[in-house]
PDB file of C-alpha atoms in Angstrom:
ATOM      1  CA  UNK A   1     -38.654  72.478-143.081  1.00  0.00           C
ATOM      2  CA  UNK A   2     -37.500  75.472-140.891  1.00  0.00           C
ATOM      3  CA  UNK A   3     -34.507  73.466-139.366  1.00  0.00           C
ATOM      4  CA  UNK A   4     -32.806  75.994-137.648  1.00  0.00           C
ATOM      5  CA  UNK A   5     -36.109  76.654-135.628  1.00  0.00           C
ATOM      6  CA  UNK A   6     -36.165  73.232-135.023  1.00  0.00           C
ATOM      7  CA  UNK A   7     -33.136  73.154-133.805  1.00  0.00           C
ATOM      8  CA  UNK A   8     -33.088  75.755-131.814  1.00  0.00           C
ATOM      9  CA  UNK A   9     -36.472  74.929-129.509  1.00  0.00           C
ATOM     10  CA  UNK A  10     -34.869  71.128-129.386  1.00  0.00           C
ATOM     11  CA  UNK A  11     -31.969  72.951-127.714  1.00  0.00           C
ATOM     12  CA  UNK A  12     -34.052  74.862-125.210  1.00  0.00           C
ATOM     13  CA  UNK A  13     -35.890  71.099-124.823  1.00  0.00           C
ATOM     14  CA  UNK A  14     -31.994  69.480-124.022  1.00  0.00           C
ATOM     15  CA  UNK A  15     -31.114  71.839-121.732  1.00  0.00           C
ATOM     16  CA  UNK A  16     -34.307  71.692-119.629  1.00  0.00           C
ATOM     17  CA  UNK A  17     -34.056  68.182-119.839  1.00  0.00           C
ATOM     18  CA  UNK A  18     -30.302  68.404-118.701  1.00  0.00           C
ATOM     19  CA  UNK A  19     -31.252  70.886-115.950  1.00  0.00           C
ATOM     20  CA  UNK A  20     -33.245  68.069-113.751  1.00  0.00           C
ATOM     21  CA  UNK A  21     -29.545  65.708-113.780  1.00  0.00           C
ATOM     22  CA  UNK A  22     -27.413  68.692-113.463  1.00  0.00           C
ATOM     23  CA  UNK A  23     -26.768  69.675-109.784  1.00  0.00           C
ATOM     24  CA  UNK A  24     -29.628  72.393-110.084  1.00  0.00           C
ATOM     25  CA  UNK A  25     -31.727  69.284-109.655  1.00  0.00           C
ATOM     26  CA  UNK A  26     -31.731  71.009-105.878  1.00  0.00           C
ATOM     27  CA  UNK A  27     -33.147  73.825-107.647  1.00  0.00           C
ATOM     28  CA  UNK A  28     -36.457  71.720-108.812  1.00  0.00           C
ATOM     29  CA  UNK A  29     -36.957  70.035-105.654  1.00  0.00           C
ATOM     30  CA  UNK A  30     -36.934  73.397-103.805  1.00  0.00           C
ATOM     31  CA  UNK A  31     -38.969  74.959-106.103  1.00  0.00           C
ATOM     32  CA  UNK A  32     -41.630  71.910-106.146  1.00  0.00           C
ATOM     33  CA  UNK A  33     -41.551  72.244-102.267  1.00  0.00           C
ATOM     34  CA  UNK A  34     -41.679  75.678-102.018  1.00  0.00           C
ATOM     35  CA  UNK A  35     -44.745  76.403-103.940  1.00  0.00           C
ATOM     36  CA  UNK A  36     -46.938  73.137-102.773  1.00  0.00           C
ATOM     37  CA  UNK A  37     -46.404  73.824 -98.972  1.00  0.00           C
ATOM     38  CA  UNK A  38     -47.378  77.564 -99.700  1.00  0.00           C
ATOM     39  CA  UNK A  39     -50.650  76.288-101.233  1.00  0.00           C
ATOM     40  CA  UNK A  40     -51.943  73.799 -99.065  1.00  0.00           C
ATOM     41  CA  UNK A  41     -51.643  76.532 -96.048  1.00  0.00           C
ATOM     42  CA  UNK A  42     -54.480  77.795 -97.330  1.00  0.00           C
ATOM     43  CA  UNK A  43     -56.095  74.458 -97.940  1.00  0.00           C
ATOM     44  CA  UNK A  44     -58.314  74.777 -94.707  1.00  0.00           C
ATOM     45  CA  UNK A  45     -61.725  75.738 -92.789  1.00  0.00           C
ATOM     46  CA  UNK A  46     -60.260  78.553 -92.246  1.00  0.00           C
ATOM     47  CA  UNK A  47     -60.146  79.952 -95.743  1.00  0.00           C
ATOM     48  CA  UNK A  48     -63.253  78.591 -97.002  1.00  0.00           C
ATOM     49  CA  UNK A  49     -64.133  80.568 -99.910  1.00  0.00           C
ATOM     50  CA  UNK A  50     -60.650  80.074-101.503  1.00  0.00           C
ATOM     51  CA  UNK A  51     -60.654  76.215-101.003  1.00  0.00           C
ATOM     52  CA  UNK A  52     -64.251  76.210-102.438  1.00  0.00           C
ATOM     53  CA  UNK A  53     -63.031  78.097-105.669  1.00  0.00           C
ATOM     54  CA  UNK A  54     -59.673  75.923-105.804  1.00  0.00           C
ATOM     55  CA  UNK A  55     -61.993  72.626-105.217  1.00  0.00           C
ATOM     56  CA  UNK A  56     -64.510  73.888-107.971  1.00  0.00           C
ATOM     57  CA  UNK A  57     -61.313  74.374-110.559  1.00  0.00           C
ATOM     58  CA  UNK A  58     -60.221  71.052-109.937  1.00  0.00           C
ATOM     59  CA  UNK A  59     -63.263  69.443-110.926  1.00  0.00           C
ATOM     60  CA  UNK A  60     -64.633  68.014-114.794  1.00  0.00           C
ATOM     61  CA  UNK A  61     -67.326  70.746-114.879  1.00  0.00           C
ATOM     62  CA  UNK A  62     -64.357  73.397-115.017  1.00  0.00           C
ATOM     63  CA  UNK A  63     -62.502  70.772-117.296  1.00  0.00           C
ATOM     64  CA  UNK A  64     -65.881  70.619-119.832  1.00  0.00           C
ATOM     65  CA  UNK A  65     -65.919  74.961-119.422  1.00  0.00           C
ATOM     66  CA  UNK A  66     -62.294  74.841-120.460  1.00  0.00           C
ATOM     67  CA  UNK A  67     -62.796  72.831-123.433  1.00  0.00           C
ATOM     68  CA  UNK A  68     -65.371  74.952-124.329  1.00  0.00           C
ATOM     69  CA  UNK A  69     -63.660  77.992-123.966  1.00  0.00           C
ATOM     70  CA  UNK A  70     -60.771  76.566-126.602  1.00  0.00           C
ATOM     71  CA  UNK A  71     -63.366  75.469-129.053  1.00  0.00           C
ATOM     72  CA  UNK A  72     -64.375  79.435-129.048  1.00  0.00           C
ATOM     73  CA  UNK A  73     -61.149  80.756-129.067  1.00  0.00           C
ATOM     74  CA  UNK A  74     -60.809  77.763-132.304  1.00  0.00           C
ATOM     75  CA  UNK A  75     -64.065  79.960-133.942  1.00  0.00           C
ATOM     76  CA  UNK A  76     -62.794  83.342-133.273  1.00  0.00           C
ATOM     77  CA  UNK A  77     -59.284  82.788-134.760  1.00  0.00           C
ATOM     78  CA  UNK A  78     -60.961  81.405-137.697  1.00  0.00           C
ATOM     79  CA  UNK A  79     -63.235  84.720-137.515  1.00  0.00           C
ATOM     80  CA  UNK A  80     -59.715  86.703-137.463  1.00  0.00           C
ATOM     81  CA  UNK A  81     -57.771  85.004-140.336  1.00  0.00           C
ATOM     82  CA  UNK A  82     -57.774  86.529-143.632  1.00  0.00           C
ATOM     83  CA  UNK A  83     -56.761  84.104-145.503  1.00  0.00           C
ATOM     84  CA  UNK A  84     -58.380  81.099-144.431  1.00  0.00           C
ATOM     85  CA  UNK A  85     -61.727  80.165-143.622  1.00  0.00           C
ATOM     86  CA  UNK A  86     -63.837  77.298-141.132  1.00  0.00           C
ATOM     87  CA  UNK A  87     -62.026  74.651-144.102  1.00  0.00           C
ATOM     88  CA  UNK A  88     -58.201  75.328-143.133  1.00  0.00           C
ATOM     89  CA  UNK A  89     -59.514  75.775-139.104  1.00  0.00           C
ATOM     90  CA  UNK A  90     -61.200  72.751-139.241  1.00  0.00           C
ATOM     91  CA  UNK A  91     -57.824  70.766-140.885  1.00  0.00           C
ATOM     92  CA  UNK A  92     -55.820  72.411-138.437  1.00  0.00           C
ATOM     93  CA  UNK A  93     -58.370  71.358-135.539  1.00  0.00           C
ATOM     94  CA  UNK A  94     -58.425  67.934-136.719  1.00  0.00           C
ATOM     95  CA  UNK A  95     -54.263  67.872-137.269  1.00  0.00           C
ATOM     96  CA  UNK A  96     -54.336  69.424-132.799  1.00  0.00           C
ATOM     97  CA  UNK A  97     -56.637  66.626-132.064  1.00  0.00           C
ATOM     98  CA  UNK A  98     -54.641  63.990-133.354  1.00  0.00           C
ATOM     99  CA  UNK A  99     -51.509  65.318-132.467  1.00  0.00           C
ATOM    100  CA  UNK A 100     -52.895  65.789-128.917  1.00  0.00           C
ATOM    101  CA  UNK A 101     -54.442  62.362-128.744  1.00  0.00           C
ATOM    102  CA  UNK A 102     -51.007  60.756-129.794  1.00  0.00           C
ATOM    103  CA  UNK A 103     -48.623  62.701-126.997  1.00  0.00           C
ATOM    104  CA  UNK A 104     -51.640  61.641-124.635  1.00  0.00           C
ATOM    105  CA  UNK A 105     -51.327  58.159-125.382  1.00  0.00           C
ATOM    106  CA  UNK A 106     -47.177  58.580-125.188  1.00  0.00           C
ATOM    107  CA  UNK A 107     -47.721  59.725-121.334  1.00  0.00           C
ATOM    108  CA  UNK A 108     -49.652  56.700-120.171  1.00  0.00           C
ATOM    109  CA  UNK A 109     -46.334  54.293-121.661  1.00  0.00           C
ATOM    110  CA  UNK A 110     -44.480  53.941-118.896  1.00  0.00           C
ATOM    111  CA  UNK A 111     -40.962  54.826-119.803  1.00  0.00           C
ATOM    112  CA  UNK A 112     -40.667  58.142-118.420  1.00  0.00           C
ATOM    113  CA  UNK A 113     -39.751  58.679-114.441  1.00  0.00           C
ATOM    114  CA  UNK A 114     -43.296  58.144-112.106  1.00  0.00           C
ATOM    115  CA  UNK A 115     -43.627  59.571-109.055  1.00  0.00           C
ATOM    116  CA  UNK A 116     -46.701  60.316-107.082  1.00  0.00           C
ATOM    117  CA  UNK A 117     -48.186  63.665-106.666  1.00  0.00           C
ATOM    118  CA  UNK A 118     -46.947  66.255-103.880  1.00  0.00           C
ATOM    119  CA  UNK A 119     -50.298  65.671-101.664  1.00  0.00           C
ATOM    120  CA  UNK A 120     -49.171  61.477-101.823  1.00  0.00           C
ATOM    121  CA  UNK A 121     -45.742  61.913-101.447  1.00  0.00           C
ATOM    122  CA  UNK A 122     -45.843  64.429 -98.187  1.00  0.00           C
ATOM    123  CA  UNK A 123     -47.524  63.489 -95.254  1.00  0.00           C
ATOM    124  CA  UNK A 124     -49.732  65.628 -92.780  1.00  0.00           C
ATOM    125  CA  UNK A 125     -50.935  68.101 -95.462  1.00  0.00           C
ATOM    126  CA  UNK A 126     -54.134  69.369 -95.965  1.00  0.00           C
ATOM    127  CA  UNK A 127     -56.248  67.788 -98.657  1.00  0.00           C
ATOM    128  CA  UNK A 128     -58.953  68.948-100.405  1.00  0.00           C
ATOM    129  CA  UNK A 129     -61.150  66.066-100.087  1.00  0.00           C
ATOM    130  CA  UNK A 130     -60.881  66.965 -96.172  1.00  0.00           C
ATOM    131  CA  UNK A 131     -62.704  70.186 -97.236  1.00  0.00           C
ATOM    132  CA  UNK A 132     -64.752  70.035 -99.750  1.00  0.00           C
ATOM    133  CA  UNK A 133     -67.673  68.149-100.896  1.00  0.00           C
ATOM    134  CA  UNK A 134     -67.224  68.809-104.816  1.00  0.00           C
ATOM    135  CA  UNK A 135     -65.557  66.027-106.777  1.00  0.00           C
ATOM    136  CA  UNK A 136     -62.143  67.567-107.389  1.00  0.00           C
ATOM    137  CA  UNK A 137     -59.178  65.743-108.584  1.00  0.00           C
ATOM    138  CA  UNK A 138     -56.326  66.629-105.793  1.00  0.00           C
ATOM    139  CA  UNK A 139     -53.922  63.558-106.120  1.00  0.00           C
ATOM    140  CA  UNK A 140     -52.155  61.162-108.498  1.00  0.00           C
ATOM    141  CA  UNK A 141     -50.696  58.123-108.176  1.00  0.00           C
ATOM    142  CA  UNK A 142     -48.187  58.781-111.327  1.00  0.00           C
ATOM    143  CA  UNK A 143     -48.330  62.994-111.641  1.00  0.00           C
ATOM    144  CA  UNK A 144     -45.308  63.261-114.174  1.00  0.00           C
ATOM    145  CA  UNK A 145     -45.276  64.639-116.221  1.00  0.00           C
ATOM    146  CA  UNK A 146     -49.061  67.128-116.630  1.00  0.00           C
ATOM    147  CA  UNK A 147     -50.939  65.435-119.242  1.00  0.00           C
ATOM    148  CA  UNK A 148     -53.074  68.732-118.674  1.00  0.00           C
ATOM    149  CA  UNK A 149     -49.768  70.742-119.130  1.00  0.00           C
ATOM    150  CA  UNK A 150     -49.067  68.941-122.843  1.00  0.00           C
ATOM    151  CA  UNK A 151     -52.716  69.154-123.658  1.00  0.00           C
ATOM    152  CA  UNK A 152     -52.829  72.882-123.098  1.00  0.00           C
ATOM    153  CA  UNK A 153     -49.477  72.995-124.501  1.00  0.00           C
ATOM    154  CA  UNK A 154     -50.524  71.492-127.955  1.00  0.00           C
ATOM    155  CA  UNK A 155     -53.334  73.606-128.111  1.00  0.00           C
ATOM    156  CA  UNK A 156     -50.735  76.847-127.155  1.00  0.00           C
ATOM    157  CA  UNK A 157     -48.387  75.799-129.880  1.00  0.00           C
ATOM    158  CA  UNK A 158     -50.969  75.172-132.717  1.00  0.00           C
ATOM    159  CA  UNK A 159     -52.029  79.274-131.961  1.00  0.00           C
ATOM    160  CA  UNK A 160     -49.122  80.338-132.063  1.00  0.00           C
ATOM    161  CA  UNK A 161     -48.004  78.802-135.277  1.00  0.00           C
ATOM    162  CA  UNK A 162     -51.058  79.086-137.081  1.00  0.00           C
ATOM    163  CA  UNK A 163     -53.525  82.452-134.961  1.00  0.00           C
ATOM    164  CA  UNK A 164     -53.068  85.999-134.844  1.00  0.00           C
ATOM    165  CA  UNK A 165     -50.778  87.651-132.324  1.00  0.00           C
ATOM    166  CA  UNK A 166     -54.282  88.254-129.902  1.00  0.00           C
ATOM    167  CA  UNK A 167     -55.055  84.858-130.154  1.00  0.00           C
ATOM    168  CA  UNK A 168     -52.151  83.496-129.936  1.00  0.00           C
ATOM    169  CA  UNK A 169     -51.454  85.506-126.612  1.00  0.00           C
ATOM    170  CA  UNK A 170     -54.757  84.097-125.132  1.00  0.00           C
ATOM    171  CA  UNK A 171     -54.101  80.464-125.922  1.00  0.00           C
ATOM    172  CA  UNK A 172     -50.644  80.846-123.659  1.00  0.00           C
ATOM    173  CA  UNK A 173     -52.593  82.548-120.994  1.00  0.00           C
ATOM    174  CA  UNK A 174     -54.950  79.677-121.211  1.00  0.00           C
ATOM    175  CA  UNK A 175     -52.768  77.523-121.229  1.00  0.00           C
ATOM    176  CA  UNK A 176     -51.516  78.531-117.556  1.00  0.00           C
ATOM    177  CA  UNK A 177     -55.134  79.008-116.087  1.00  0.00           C
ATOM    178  CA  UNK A 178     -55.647  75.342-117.097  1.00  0.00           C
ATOM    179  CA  UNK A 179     -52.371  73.967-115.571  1.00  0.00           C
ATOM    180  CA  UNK A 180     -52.066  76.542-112.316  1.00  0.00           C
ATOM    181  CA  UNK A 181     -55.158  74.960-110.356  1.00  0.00           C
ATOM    182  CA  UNK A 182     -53.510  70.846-110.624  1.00  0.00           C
ATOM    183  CA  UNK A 183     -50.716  72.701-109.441  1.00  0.00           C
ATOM    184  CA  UNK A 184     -52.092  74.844-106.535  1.00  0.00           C
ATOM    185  CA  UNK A 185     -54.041  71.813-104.655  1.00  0.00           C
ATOM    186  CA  UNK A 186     -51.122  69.631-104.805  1.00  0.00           C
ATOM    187  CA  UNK A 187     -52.376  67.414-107.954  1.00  0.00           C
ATOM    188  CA  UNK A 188     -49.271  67.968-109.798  1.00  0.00           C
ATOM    189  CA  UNK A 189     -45.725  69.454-108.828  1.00  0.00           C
ATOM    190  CA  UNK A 190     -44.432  72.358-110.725  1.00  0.00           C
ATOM    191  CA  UNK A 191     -41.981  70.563-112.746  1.00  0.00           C
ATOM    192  CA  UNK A 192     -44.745  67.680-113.423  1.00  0.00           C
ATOM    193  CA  UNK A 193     -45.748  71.160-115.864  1.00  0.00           C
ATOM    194  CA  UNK A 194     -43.088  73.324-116.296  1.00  0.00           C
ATOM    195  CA  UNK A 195     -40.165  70.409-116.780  1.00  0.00           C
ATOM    196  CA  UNK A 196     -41.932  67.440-117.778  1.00  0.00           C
ATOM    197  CA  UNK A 197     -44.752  68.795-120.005  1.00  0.00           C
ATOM    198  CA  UNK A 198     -42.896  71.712-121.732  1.00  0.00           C
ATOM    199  CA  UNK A 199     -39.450  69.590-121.843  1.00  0.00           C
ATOM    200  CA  UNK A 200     -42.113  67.580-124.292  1.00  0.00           C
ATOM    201  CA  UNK A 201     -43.697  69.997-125.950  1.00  0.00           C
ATOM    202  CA  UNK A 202     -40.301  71.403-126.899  1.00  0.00           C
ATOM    203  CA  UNK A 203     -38.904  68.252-128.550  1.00  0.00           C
ATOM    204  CA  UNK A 204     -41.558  67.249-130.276  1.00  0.00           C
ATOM    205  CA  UNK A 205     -43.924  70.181-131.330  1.00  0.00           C
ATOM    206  CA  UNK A 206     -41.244  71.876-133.464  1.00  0.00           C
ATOM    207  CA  UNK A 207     -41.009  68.967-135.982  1.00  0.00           C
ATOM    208  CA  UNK A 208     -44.619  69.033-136.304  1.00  0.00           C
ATOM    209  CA  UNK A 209     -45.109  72.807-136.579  1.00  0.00           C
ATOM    210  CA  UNK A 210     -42.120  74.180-138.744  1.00  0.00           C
ATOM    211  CA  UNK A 211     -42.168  71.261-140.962  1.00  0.00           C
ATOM    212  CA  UNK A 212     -43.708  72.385-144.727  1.00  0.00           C
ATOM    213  CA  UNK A 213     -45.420  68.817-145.197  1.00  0.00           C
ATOM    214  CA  UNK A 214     -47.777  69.735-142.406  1.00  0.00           C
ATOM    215  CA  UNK A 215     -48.869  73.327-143.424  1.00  0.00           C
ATOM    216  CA  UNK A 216     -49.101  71.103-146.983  1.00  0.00           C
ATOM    217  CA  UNK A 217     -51.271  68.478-145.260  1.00  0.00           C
ATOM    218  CA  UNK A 218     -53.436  70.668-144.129  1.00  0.00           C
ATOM    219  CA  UNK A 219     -53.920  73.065-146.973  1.00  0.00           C
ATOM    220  CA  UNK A 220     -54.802  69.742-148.897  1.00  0.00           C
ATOM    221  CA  UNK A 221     -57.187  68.919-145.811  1.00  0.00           C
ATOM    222  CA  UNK A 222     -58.653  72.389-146.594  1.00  0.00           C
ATOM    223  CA  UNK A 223     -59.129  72.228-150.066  1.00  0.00           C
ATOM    224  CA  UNK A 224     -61.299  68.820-149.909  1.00  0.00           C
ATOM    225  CA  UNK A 225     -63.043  70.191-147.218  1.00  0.00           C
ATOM    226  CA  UNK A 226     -64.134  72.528-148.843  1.00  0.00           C
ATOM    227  CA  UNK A 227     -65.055  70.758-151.987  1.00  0.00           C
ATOM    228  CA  UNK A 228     -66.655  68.670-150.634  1.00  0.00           C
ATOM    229  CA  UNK A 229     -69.175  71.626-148.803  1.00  0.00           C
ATOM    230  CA  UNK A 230     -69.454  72.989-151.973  1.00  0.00           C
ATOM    231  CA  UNK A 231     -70.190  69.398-153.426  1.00  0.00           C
ATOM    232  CA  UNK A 232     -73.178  69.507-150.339  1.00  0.00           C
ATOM    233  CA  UNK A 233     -74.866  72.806-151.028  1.00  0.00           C
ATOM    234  CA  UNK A 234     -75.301  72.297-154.248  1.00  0.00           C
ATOM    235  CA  UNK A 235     -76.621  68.765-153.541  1.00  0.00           C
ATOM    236  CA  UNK A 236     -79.376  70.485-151.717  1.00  0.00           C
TER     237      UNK A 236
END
């Protein structure tokens, strides 16, 4: 287990966490302020193109093209690892999913602060709903922290522990095209993302990624995944 990794992103994870009680708290509020109100200016008839494109990344199409897009960037860092094949990808796929799928689950327990989203909490503001006729998802009753933030971190934090450097430099860009849009229309704050979700991500991904019983786990995961192909082709 690397500890003093561990340590040291748990650290970064305190202090973030510390930084929303500490009087910079002003800092967060201005900030979340700050970038919604500069937003949802443009949320009008008179910009109709950009509320179009902001409506049309807000909706579950974009959500289904996203997950797409990970599942190829999942093939082509498989493609780019030497030494591993679809067996170790697949163990570390299955390892994100469940990992992902638990931290999801964490988020709708409600012991962490709620608060409704920026287009709730403000009133007169433009919303998108006002503009559009797509299906997008502009508001939320409880917005913190992003489960979209986490996801994308998860998937992030797997790349960079486990992908080459290109990969792993896509997966963080990703990982900001997937949470800017929530953020843009008003369906999240900023620190909903860049508080909440990485204040997360920074406690509780290290133990999981710089701990040896995990790479272990899924080297085993590996191995009898690929036996058992093996087992299959010559079955047939």
């Amino acid at each position: 287990m690397q500890t003093r990794r561990i340590l040291f992103y748990n650290l970064l994870g305190l202090a973030l966490i510390l930084s929303w009680w500490l009087p910079s708290v002003l800092l967060w509020t201005k900030l979340d302020d700050d970038v919604f109100f500069f937003f949802n200016q443009f949320i009008s008839p008179m910009y109709p193109r950009w509320t179009e494109a902001l409506a049309l990344l807000n909706t579950r199409a974009f959500d289904k093209v996203m997950f797409v897009v990970l599942l190829t960037m999942l093939f082509f860092a498989m493609r780019r690892d030497r030494d591993g094949g679809w067996p170790k990808w697949l163990a570390i796929g299955l390892i994100m999913s469940a990992v992902g799928a638990l931290l999801g689950e964490m988020l709708h327990v409600h012991l962490l602060m709620a608060r409704p989203s920026p287009t709730l909490w403000h009133e007169g503001v433009n919303l998108l709903d006002d503009y559009t006729y797509r299906n997008a998802k502009a508001t939320a009753a409880n917005s913190f922290p992003s489960d979209h933030g986490l996801l994308a971190m998860v998937f992030a934090s797997f790349m960079l522990r486990f992908a080459d450097r290109l990969i792993a430099s896509l997966s963080v860009a990703i990982a900001i095209l997937v949470t800017l849009p929530r953020i843009m229309v008003g369906g999240h704050w900023v620190s909903d993302v860049y508080f909440g979700a990485l204040a997360i991500a920074l406690v509780v991904l290290p133990w999981i990624l710089c701990n040896a019983y995990i790479v272990c786990l899924i080297e085993r995961m590996a191995a009898r995944f690929d036996t058992l192909f093996r087992q299959l082709r010559r079955s047939y």
